[in-house]
XYZ file of C-alpha atoms in Angstrom:
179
model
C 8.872 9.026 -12.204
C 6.202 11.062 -10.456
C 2.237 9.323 -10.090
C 0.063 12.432 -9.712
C -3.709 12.897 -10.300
C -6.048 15.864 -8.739
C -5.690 14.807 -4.984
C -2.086 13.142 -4.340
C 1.670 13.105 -6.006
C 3.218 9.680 -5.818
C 7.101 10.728 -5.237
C 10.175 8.685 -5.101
C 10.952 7.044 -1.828
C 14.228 8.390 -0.248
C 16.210 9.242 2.933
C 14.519 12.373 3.551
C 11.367 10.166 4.162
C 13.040 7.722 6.415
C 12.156 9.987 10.084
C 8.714 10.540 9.303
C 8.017 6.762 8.242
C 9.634 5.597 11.125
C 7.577 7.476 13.162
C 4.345 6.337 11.307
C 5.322 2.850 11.702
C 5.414 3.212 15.826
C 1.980 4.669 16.039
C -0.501 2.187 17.543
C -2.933 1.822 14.656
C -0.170 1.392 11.659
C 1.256 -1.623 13.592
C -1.950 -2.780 15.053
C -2.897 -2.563 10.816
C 0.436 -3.770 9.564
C 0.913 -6.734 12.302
C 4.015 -4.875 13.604
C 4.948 -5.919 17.124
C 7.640 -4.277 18.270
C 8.199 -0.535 17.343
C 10.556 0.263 14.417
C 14.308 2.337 14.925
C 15.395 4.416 12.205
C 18.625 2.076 11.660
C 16.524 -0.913 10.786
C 14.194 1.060 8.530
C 17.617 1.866 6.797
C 18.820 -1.345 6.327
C 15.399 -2.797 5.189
C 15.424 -0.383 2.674
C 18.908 -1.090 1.683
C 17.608 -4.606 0.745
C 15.058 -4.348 -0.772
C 14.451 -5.984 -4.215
C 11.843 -5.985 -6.867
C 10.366 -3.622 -5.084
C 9.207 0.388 -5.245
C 7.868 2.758 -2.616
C 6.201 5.546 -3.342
C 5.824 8.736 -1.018
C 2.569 9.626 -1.117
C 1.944 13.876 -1.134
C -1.081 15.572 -0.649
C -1.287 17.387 -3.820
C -3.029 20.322 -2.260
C -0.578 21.394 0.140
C 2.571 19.519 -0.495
C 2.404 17.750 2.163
C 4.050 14.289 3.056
C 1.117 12.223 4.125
C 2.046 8.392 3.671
C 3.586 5.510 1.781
C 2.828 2.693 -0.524
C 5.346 -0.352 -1.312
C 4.620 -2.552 -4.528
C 6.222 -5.900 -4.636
C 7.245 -7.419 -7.903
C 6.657 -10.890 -9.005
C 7.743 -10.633 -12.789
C 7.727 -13.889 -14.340
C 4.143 -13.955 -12.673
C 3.298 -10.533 -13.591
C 1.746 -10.611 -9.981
C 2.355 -7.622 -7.583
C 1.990 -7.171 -3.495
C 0.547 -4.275 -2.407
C 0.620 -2.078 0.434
C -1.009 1.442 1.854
C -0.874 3.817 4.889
C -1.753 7.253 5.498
C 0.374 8.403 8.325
C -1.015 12.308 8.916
C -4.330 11.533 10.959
C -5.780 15.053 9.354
C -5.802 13.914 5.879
C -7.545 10.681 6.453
C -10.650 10.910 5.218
C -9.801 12.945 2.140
C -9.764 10.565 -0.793
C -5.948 10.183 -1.071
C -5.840 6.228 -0.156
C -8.489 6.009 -2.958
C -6.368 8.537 -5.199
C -3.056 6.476 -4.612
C -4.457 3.211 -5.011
C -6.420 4.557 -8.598
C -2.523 5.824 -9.442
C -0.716 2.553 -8.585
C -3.146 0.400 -10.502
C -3.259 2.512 -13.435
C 0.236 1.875 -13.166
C 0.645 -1.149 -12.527
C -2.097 -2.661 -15.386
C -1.712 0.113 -18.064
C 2.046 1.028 -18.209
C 3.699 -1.961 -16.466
C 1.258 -4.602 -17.930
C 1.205 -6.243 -14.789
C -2.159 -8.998 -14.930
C -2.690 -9.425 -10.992
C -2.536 -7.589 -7.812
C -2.840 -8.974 -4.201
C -2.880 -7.851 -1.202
C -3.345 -9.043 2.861
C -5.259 -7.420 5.228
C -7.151 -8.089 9.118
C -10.544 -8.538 9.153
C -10.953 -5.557 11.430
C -8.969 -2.982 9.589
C -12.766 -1.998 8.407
C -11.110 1.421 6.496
C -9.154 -0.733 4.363
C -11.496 -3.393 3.613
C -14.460 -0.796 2.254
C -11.552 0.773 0.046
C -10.682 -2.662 -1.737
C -14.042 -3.836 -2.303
C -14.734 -0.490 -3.712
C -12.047 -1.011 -6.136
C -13.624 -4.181 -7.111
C -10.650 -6.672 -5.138
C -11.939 -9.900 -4.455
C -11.470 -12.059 -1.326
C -9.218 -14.641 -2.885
C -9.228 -16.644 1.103
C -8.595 -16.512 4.862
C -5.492 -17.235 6.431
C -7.141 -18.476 9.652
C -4.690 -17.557 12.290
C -1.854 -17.174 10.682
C -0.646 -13.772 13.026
C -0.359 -13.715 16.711
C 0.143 -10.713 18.813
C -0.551 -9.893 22.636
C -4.196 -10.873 22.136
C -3.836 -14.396 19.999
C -4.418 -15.004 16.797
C -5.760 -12.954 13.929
C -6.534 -14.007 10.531
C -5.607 -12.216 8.074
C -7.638 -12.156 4.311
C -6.106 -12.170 1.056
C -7.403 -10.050 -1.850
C -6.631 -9.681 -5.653
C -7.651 -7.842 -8.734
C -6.853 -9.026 -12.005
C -6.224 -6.738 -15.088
C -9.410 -7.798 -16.775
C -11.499 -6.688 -13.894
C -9.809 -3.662 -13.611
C -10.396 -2.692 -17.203
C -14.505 -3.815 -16.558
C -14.358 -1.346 -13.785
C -12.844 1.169 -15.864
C -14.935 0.977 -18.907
C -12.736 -1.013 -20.846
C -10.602 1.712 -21.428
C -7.023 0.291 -21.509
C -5.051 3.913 -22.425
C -6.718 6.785 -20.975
């Protein structure tokens, strides 16, 4: 199933995405954002995928010109109805454009009006400044720190943990729960 609103198409994640990702994932910024330290081969990024569970990815298009711009992952916790959440925008031209804000809008919808889902979390650095206005715009709270908890070639980095709960979503929406 297809996420789509004015801006961006949420499609299913397959093997024609796999090249592109891969490269996202080795640029310098994605794994400074996403704590990855060594760069990423195309055969692991198959096998990861191959195991995942309770899990969807969504390749994010930019509705305007069909283009393949990114990816967001979901992580189920069911018996929680609690749900991980990730985001990048891999094309450097379209950043800047409203489709981080457009997917995220999409997957919560989603996630709080059709899958009933009551919670969503997410981690995130302290400097990944992009990110961090994006989430508190969406009304996420900082839930804590993890002081520490990642170390790369610099030292540590902490990393901060937000959520948004159904109810708060449905404040910021007007209370609206089928639109």
């Amino acid at each position: 199933m297809d996420l789509e609103d004015e801006k961006a198409v949420l499609r299913k994640y397959e093997e024609i995405h796999f090249k592109k990702t891969v490269e996202w994932l080795n640029q310098e910024t994605i794994k400074h954002n996403f704590g990855i330290k060594k760069n990423i081969t195309l055969s692991q990024h198959e096998q990861w995928f191959a195991n995942l569970e309770n899990t969807f990815i969504k390749a994010i298009y930019d509705k305007e010109n069909n283009l393949y711009i990114g990816n967001t992952l979901v992580q189920f916790n069911k018996s929680n109805q609690s749900a991980f959440f990730q985001i990048y925008i891999g094309e450097e031209n379209v950043k800047g454009k409203g489709l981080a804000t457009s997917t995220l809008q999409l997957v919560l919808d989603y996630l709080f009006l059709h899958e009933q889902y009551n919670r969503v979390w997410l981690k995130v650095f302290p400097d990944n400044k992009k990110a961090l206005k994006l989430y508190r715009n969406f009304g996420f709270v900082l839930e804590g720190i993890e002081r520490e908890s990642y170390k790369d070639l610099n030292g540590f980095r902490n990393q901060m943990i937000f959520s948004i709960l159904k109810k708060d979503w449905l404040d910021k929406q007007g209370g609206i729960e089928n639109k």
